């Protein structure tokens, strides 16, 4: 009886140790690239919905359905993962620093927020240092947060599906990866 209780207890502990511990995401450390964030609060709605006014790219390098390799480390398990292109759009992509509306530490150099995800951005490219309000909802506390533009890049951005190289569930409709962060197999 004691042996059965011990086995049951060990099974419960092992089972619970996996709860809430999504190993496909990693908290940043001081030695890591500051643009890699704890994306455990990433809002992957799987909807594929794009911001109003975002225009599909007329002649993207990677077309919908194409496969490409991700060369970016926004999240653990992303770099080197095979991606399927879900959408391609021409816009300006920004890195931004902001403090989440839900509180917590300031997020520095978040990649990427696009022109159409910034409140009242208009059509002109915003300059580094500009203060803006985010409409993007990629992460908890992002929508409505005040942010500073860190950098701007006119490019094609892609929405992608990929399976993290670290295992775990497939990420669907990840927003955004820039053209320079993709390569052919």
XYZ file of N, CA and C in Angstrom:
555
model
N 0.821 -1.190 0.000
C 0.000 0.000 0.000
C 0.868 1.257 0.000
N 1.930 1.276 0.840
C 2.816 2.434 0.884
C 3.494 2.630 -0.472
N 3.884 1.517 -1.099
C 4.541 1.604 -2.399
C 3.586 2.211 -3.426
N 2.317 1.812 -3.405
C 1.332 2.346 -4.352
C 1.117 3.835 -4.103
N 1.053 4.266 -2.848
C 0.883 5.683 -2.541
C 2.104 6.483 -2.993
N 3.285 5.894 -2.795
C 4.506 6.557 -3.227
C 4.499 6.755 -4.738
N 4.137 5.707 -5.469
C 4.089 5.784 -6.941
C 3.040 6.805 -7.375
N 1.880 6.794 -6.730
C 0.822 7.756 -7.039
C 1.306 9.189 -6.782
N 1.933 9.405 -5.638
C 2.457 10.733 -5.285
C 3.510 11.201 -6.268
N 4.424 10.316 -6.637
C 5.468 10.662 -7.599
C 4.855 10.992 -8.956
N 3.836 10.233 -9.351
C 3.160 10.482 -10.624
C 2.494 11.853 -10.632
N 1.854 12.207 -9.517
C 1.190 13.516 -9.415
C 2.233 14.633 -9.503
N 3.334 14.487 -8.793
C 4.383 15.510 -8.811
C 4.944 15.659 -10.223
N 5.238 14.553 -10.882
C 5.766 14.607 -12.252
C 4.744 15.234 -13.180
N 3.503 14.830 -13.059
C 2.444 15.382 -13.909
C 2.266 16.869 -13.709
N 2.271 17.309 -12.455
C 2.074 18.733 -12.166
C 3.279 19.571 -12.538
N 4.456 18.977 -12.548
C 5.651 19.758 -12.881
C 5.594 20.271 -14.309
N 4.825 19.639 -15.160
C 4.684 20.111 -16.530
C 3.651 21.200 -16.678
N 2.737 21.351 -15.723
C 1.673 22.351 -15.827
C 2.250 23.748 -15.736
N 1.862 24.582 -16.662
C 2.275 25.980 -16.627
C 3.729 26.189 -16.974
N 4.409 25.169 -17.389
C 5.805 25.314 -17.745
C 5.945 25.059 -19.229
N 5.716 26.078 -20.044
C 5.792 25.953 -21.495
C 7.244 26.075 -21.909
N 7.878 24.964 -22.167
C 9.305 24.971 -22.459
C 9.632 25.536 -23.827
N 8.633 25.897 -24.640
C 8.933 26.465 -25.945
C 9.253 27.949 -25.840
N 9.159 28.517 -24.648
C 9.460 29.923 -24.464
C 10.522 30.052 -23.402
N 11.287 31.155 -23.473
C 12.370 31.338 -22.537
C 12.386 32.770 -22.035
N 12.596 32.921 -20.751
C 12.766 34.260 -20.203
C 14.150 34.743 -20.606
N 14.276 36.021 -20.949
C 15.577 36.517 -21.371
C 16.546 36.570 -20.195
N 17.813 36.433 -20.505
C 18.837 36.602 -19.483
C 19.713 37.765 -19.911
N 20.556 38.219 -19.022
C 21.396 39.371 -19.311
C 22.317 39.115 -20.495
N 22.708 37.859 -20.705
C 23.625 37.564 -21.798
C 22.912 37.437 -23.139
N 21.597 37.316 -23.131
C 20.833 37.093 -24.364
C 20.613 38.409 -25.092
N 20.321 38.305 -26.363
C 19.916 39.431 -27.176
C 18.719 40.091 -26.498
N 18.766 41.420 -26.303
C 17.674 42.099 -25.603
C 16.366 42.026 -26.355
N 16.400 41.701 -27.649
C 15.140 41.641 -28.396
C 14.420 40.316 -28.176
N 15.075 39.335 -27.543
C 14.401 38.070 -27.235
C 13.657 38.265 -25.926
N 12.383 37.979 -25.947
C 11.547 38.235 -24.789
C 10.943 36.958 -24.265
N 10.372 37.084 -23.082
C 9.556 36.014 -22.535
C 8.224 36.086 -23.273
N 8.044 35.233 -24.232
C 6.828 35.258 -25.035
C 5.792 34.268 -24.500
N 5.892 33.923 -23.223
C 4.898 33.026 -22.654
C 3.539 33.700 -22.601
N 3.542 35.031 -22.734
C 2.269 35.750 -22.766
C 1.938 36.183 -24.188
N 2.537 35.525 -25.160
C 2.266 35.816 -26.557
C 0.814 35.482 -26.844
N 0.153 36.331 -27.594
C -1.255 36.151 -27.897
C -1.398 35.534 -29.282
N -1.204 34.237 -29.378
C -1.364 33.544 -30.660
C -2.806 33.088 -30.779
N -3.633 33.952 -31.356
C -5.062 33.655 -31.437
C -5.371 32.652 -32.533
N -4.404 32.384 -33.397
C -4.585 31.478 -34.529
C -5.596 32.005 -35.540
N -6.032 33.261 -35.394
C -7.065 33.785 -36.277
C -6.517 34.177 -37.645
N -5.280 34.608 -37.711
C -4.733 35.069 -38.975
C -5.252 36.446 -39.354
N -5.955 37.094 -38.441
C -6.503 38.427 -38.696
C -5.361 39.430 -38.819
N -5.466 40.314 -39.813
C -4.442 41.337 -40.009
C -5.042 42.715 -39.759
N -4.210 43.685 -39.412
C -4.715 45.024 -39.137
C -5.392 45.648 -40.363
N -6.365 46.468 -40.087
C -7.082 47.190 -41.127
C -6.096 48.060 -41.910
N -6.218 48.039 -43.237
C -5.361 48.860 -44.084
C -4.063 48.194 -44.520
N -3.731 47.022 -43.950
C -2.503 46.330 -44.331
C -2.678 45.711 -45.713
N -1.742 46.004 -46.611
C -1.855 45.546 -47.992
C -0.945 44.355 -48.250
N -1.499 43.361 -48.956
C -0.698 42.200 -49.324
C 0.437 42.633 -50.241
N 1.573 41.986 -50.077
C 2.728 42.279 -50.927
C 2.408 41.854 -52.351
N 2.775 42.700 -53.322
C 2.490 42.392 -54.718
C 3.419 41.325 -55.275
N 4.677 41.366 -54.880
C 5.648 40.413 -55.416
C 6.611 39.973 -54.311
N 6.112 39.249 -53.286
C 6.983 38.865 -52.173
C 7.987 37.788 -52.586
N 9.112 37.775 -51.913
C 10.118 36.738 -52.139
C 9.535 35.373 -51.787
N 8.771 35.326 -50.694
C 8.139 34.089 -50.248
C 6.631 34.250 -50.396
N 6.018 33.337 -51.117
C 4.581 33.397 -51.363
C 3.840 32.511 -50.359
N 2.541 32.776 -50.194
C 1.721 31.982 -49.288
C 1.854 30.505 -49.652
N 2.144 29.690 -48.659
C 2.335 28.255 -48.856
C 3.789 27.849 -48.986
N 4.681 28.810 -49.312
C 6.114 28.509 -49.419
C 6.668 28.113 -48.056
N 7.754 27.354 -48.092
C 8.496 26.991 -46.881
C 9.766 27.840 -46.846
N 10.161 28.238 -45.649
C 11.389 29.004 -45.450
C 11.941 28.660 -44.075
N 13.193 28.993 -43.850
C 13.827 28.768 -42.552
C 13.918 30.114 -41.838
N 13.487 30.139 -40.587
C 13.528 31.372 -39.799
C 14.932 31.584 -39.259
N 15.453 32.779 -39.477
C 16.779 33.170 -38.978
C 16.600 34.330 -38.003
N 15.789 34.114 -36.989
C 15.507 35.141 -35.980
C 15.326 34.449 -34.641
N 15.638 35.172 -33.578
C 15.528 34.577 -32.245
C 14.577 35.374 -31.359
N 13.438 35.797 -31.918
C 12.449 36.513 -31.111
C 12.017 35.654 -29.933
N 11.951 34.344 -30.162
C 11.514 33.402 -29.136
C 12.415 32.174 -29.181
N 12.544 31.495 -28.052
C 13.322 30.262 -28.008
C 12.658 29.246 -28.940
N 13.466 28.581 -29.743
C 12.948 27.567 -30.656
C 12.560 28.115 -32.014
N 12.722 29.408 -32.202
C 12.359 30.021 -33.478
C 13.507 29.930 -34.486
N 14.717 30.251 -34.058
C 15.862 30.270 -34.967
C 16.127 28.872 -35.529
N 16.085 28.765 -36.852
C 16.320 27.482 -37.514
C 15.060 26.679 -37.767
N 13.932 27.161 -37.279
C 12.665 26.440 -37.484
C 12.183 26.610 -38.924
N 11.552 25.554 -39.441
C 10.958 25.649 -40.771
C 9.595 26.319 -40.651
N 9.392 27.344 -41.465
C 8.139 28.096 -41.432
C 7.363 27.871 -42.719
N 6.048 27.925 -42.593
C 5.167 27.963 -43.753
C 4.607 29.374 -43.809
N 4.724 30.007 -44.955
C 4.249 31.376 -45.123
C 2.727 31.379 -45.169
N 2.117 32.189 -44.307
C 0.667 32.310 -44.216
C 0.204 33.609 -44.881
N 1.056 34.640 -44.828
C 0.731 35.928 -45.436
C 1.987 36.740 -45.652
N 1.962 37.633 -46.664
C 3.092 38.508 -46.973
C 2.540 39.908 -47.226
N 3.125 40.900 -46.545
C 2.588 42.258 -46.578
C 3.724 43.274 -46.664
N 3.510 44.320 -47.463
C 4.486 45.404 -47.555
C 4.098 46.497 -46.578
N 5.056 46.888 -45.717
C 4.773 47.883 -44.682
C 6.095 48.365 -44.099
N 6.010 49.119 -43.029
C 7.183 49.481 -42.240
C 7.101 48.696 -40.934
N 8.201 48.023 -40.609
C 8.294 47.251 -39.371
C 9.144 48.046 -38.379
N 8.695 48.054 -37.137
C 9.369 48.811 -36.086
C 9.789 47.903 -34.944
N 10.937 48.233 -34.342
C 11.242 47.697 -33.028
C 10.797 48.793 -32.059
N 10.165 48.386 -30.970
C 9.631 49.343 -30.002
C 9.982 48.924 -28.584
N 10.042 49.911 -27.704
C 10.195 49.661 -26.266
C 8.947 50.209 -25.589
N 8.382 49.420 -24.675
C 7.138 49.821 -24.022
C 7.014 49.138 -22.667
N 6.186 49.730 -21.827
C 5.827 49.106 -20.555
C 4.412 48.567 -20.711
N 4.212 47.272 -20.477
C 2.879 46.682 -20.658
C 1.810 47.396 -19.827
N 0.613 47.530 -20.399
C -0.524 48.142 -19.701
C -0.877 47.342 -18.442
N -0.540 46.063 -18.446
C -0.844 45.189 -17.311
C 0.217 45.275 -16.220
N 1.232 46.130 -16.435
C 2.315 46.282 -15.467
C 3.482 45.371 -15.795
N 4.481 45.428 -14.999
C 5.667 44.602 -15.211
C 6.814 45.409 -15.783
N 7.897 44.706 -16.090
C 9.106 45.346 -16.578
C 8.935 45.862 -17.993
N 9.677 46.911 -18.304
C 9.677 47.493 -19.642
C 10.237 46.472 -20.625
N 9.579 46.359 -21.773
C 10.027 45.481 -22.845
C 10.848 46.340 -23.788
N 12.093 45.937 -24.043
C 12.981 46.727 -24.900
C 13.166 46.050 -26.251
N 13.170 46.879 -27.291
C 13.451 46.422 -28.665
C 12.582 45.247 -29.101
N 11.284 45.322 -28.834
C 10.370 44.264 -29.266
C 10.293 44.250 -30.783
N 10.480 43.074 -31.358
C 10.343 42.881 -32.803
C 9.069 42.100 -33.054
N 8.233 42.480 -33.865
C 8.045 43.651 -34.675
C 6.646 44.168 -34.459
N 6.477 45.467 -34.558
C 5.167 46.101 -34.632
C 5.170 46.814 -35.979
N 4.081 46.704 -36.709
C 4.049 47.311 -38.046
C 3.250 48.614 -38.037
N 3.435 49.394 -39.095
C 2.795 50.705 -39.237
C 1.308 50.665 -38.896
N 0.626 49.652 -39.391
C -0.822 49.536 -39.226
C -1.235 49.134 -37.807
N -0.269 48.835 -36.950
C -0.554 48.464 -35.560
C -0.215 49.589 -34.579
N 0.012 50.783 -35.120
C 0.319 51.945 -34.289
C -0.816 52.951 -34.460
N -1.366 53.377 -33.354
C -2.512 54.287 -33.372
C -2.146 55.600 -34.075
N -3.006 55.977 -35.024
C -2.864 57.241 -35.759
C -1.491 57.411 -36.403
N -0.895 56.332 -36.895
C 0.445 56.398 -37.485
C 0.451 57.058 -38.862
N -0.673 57.022 -39.563
C -0.695 57.586 -40.908
C 0.140 56.759 -41.860
N 0.588 57.384 -42.942
C 1.352 56.673 -43.968
C 2.846 56.963 -43.935
N 3.247 57.978 -43.194
C 4.661 58.340 -43.138
C 5.407 57.460 -42.140
N 6.635 57.067 -42.525
C 7.454 56.262 -41.621
C 7.799 57.079 -40.382
N 7.617 56.487 -39.218
C 7.910 57.157 -37.953
C 9.413 57.096 -37.679
N 9.916 58.107 -37.019
C 11.352 58.204 -36.739
C 11.666 57.607 -35.368
N 12.879 57.033 -35.220
C 13.299 56.552 -33.909
C 13.171 57.672 -32.876
N 12.696 57.322 -31.700
C 12.477 58.291 -30.638
C 11.037 58.768 -30.562
N 10.249 58.526 -31.609
C 8.846 58.940 -31.614
C 8.088 58.200 -30.524
N 7.204 58.920 -29.841
C 6.326 58.333 -28.825
C 5.018 57.961 -29.507
N 4.556 56.724 -29.325
C 3.353 56.233 -29.996
C 2.499 55.411 -29.033
N 1.286 55.099 -29.473
C 0.406 54.186 -28.743
C 0.224 52.943 -29.600
N 0.439 51.781 -29.013
C 0.356 50.521 -29.748
C -1.080 50.031 -29.860
N -1.419 49.538 -31.034
C -2.693 48.873 -31.260
C -2.475 47.368 -31.409
N -1.217 46.968 -31.529
C -0.873 45.547 -31.661
C -1.293 44.807 -30.405
N -1.661 43.557 -30.579
C -2.113 42.737 -29.458
C -1.321 41.429 -29.426
N -0.028 41.495 -29.786
C 0.799 40.287 -29.856
C 1.057 39.692 -28.484
N 1.170 40.562 -27.484
C 1.503 40.108 -26.141
C 0.550 40.738 -25.145
N 0.347 40.083 -24.033
C -0.511 40.601 -22.982
C 0.004 41.972 -22.545
N -0.892 42.960 -22.494
C -0.529 44.297 -22.047
C 0.034 45.202 -23.117
N 0.112 44.713 -24.351
C 0.679 45.515 -25.433
C -0.331 46.524 -25.977
N -1.554 46.079 -26.219
C -2.558 46.950 -26.826
C -2.854 48.135 -25.910
N -2.700 49.350 -26.461
C -2.950 50.578 -25.717
C -1.741 51.096 -24.962
N -0.637 50.344 -24.968
C 0.563 50.771 -24.247
C 1.262 51.903 -24.991
N 1.862 52.810 -24.238
C 2.687 53.875 -24.807
C 4.044 53.249 -25.120
N 4.601 53.617 -26.280
C 5.862 53.012 -26.711
C 6.753 54.061 -27.361
N 8.025 53.730 -27.442
C 9.009 54.543 -28.148
C 9.527 53.735 -29.323
N 9.580 54.357 -30.497
C 10.134 53.702 -31.684
C 11.647 53.614 -31.513
N 12.190 52.404 -31.624
C 13.637 52.201 -31.530
C 14.278 52.200 -32.912
N 13.611 51.567 -33.881
C 14.122 51.530 -35.256
C 12.959 51.299 -36.204
N 13.195 51.613 -37.466
C 12.176 51.451 -38.497
C 12.807 50.850 -39.748
N 12.058 49.967 -40.423
C 12.573 49.298 -41.619
C 11.415 49.060 -42.588
N 11.493 49.675 -43.772
C 10.494 49.432 -44.812
C 10.825 48.068 -45.403
N 9.856 47.145 -45.365
C 10.150 45.762 -45.762
C 8.869 44.995 -46.034
N 9.039 43.756 -46.431
C 7.920 42.819 -46.486
C 7.938 42.059 -45.169
N 6.782 42.015 -44.505
C 6.666 41.215 -43.285
C 5.817 39.991 -43.596
N 6.092 38.931 -42.873
C 5.402 37.670 -43.104
C 4.733 37.187 -41.829
N 3.548 36.618 -42.010
C 2.885 35.872 -40.949
C 3.238 34.419 -41.247
N 3.683 33.692 -40.223
C 4.155 32.325 -40.453
C 3.600 31.347 -39.421
N 3.543 30.094 -39.843
C 3.302 28.966 -38.956
C 4.636 28.239 -38.841
N 4.985 27.784 -37.645
C 6.213 27.004 -37.500
C 6.157 26.124 -36.267
N 6.956 25.086 -36.291
C 7.103 24.186 -35.143
C 8.433 24.544 -34.489
N 8.426 24.947 -33.204
C 9.674 25.318 -32.536
C 10.709 24.191 -32.583
N 11.957 24.560 -32.760
C 13.038 23.572 -32.794
C 13.219 22.919 -31.431
N 12.668 23.536 -30.392
C 12.771 23.004 -29.032
C 11.623 22.065 -28.695
N 10.735 21.838 -29.666
C 9.578 20.979 -29.441
C 8.384 21.799 -29.009
N 7.336 21.125 -28.662
C 6.122 21.816 -28.255
C 5.161 21.974 -29.414
N 4.074 22.680 -29.146
C 3.027 22.836 -30.142
C 3.450 23.765 -31.269
N 2.857 23.533 -32.433
C 3.083 24.382 -33.596
C 2.561 25.783 -33.292
N 3.328 26.791 -33.664
C 2.908 28.177 -33.514
C 2.227 28.572 -34.815
N 0.989 29.047 -34.711
C 0.230 29.423 -35.898
C 0.078 30.934 -35.953
N 0.172 31.459 -37.163
C -0.052 32.884 -37.438
C 0.835 33.805 -36.608
N 2.120 33.461 -36.487
C 3.053 34.330 -35.756
C 3.211 35.643 -36.513
N 3.050 36.746 -35.798
C 3.223 38.082 -36.359
C 4.428 38.710 -35.692
N 5.404 39.092 -36.313
C 5.783 39.158 -37.702
C 7.211 38.679 -37.833
N 7.591 38.254 -39.040
C 8.975 37.959 -39.373
C 9.279 38.791 -40.620
N 10.411 39.473 -40.625
C 10.757 40.288 -41.785
C 11.437 39.434 -42.852
N 11.483 39.973 -44.048
C 12.099 39.255 -45.161
C 13.539 38.859 -44.854
N 14.298 39.756 -44.196
C 15.697 39.465 -43.900
C 15.851 38.366 -42.840
N 14.770 37.989 -42.166
C 14.829 36.956 -41.147
C 14.421 35.583 -41.675
N 14.274 35.474 -42.994
C 13.915 34.208 -43.626
C 14.959 33.831 -44.644
N 15.121 32.541 -44.866
C 16.006 32.063 -45.942
C 15.409 30.797 -46.530
N 15.878 30.471 -47.722
C 15.405 29.232 -48.354
C 16.050 28.068 -47.645
N 15.450 26.900 -47.789
C 15.931 25.689 -47.117
C 17.361 25.361 -47.472
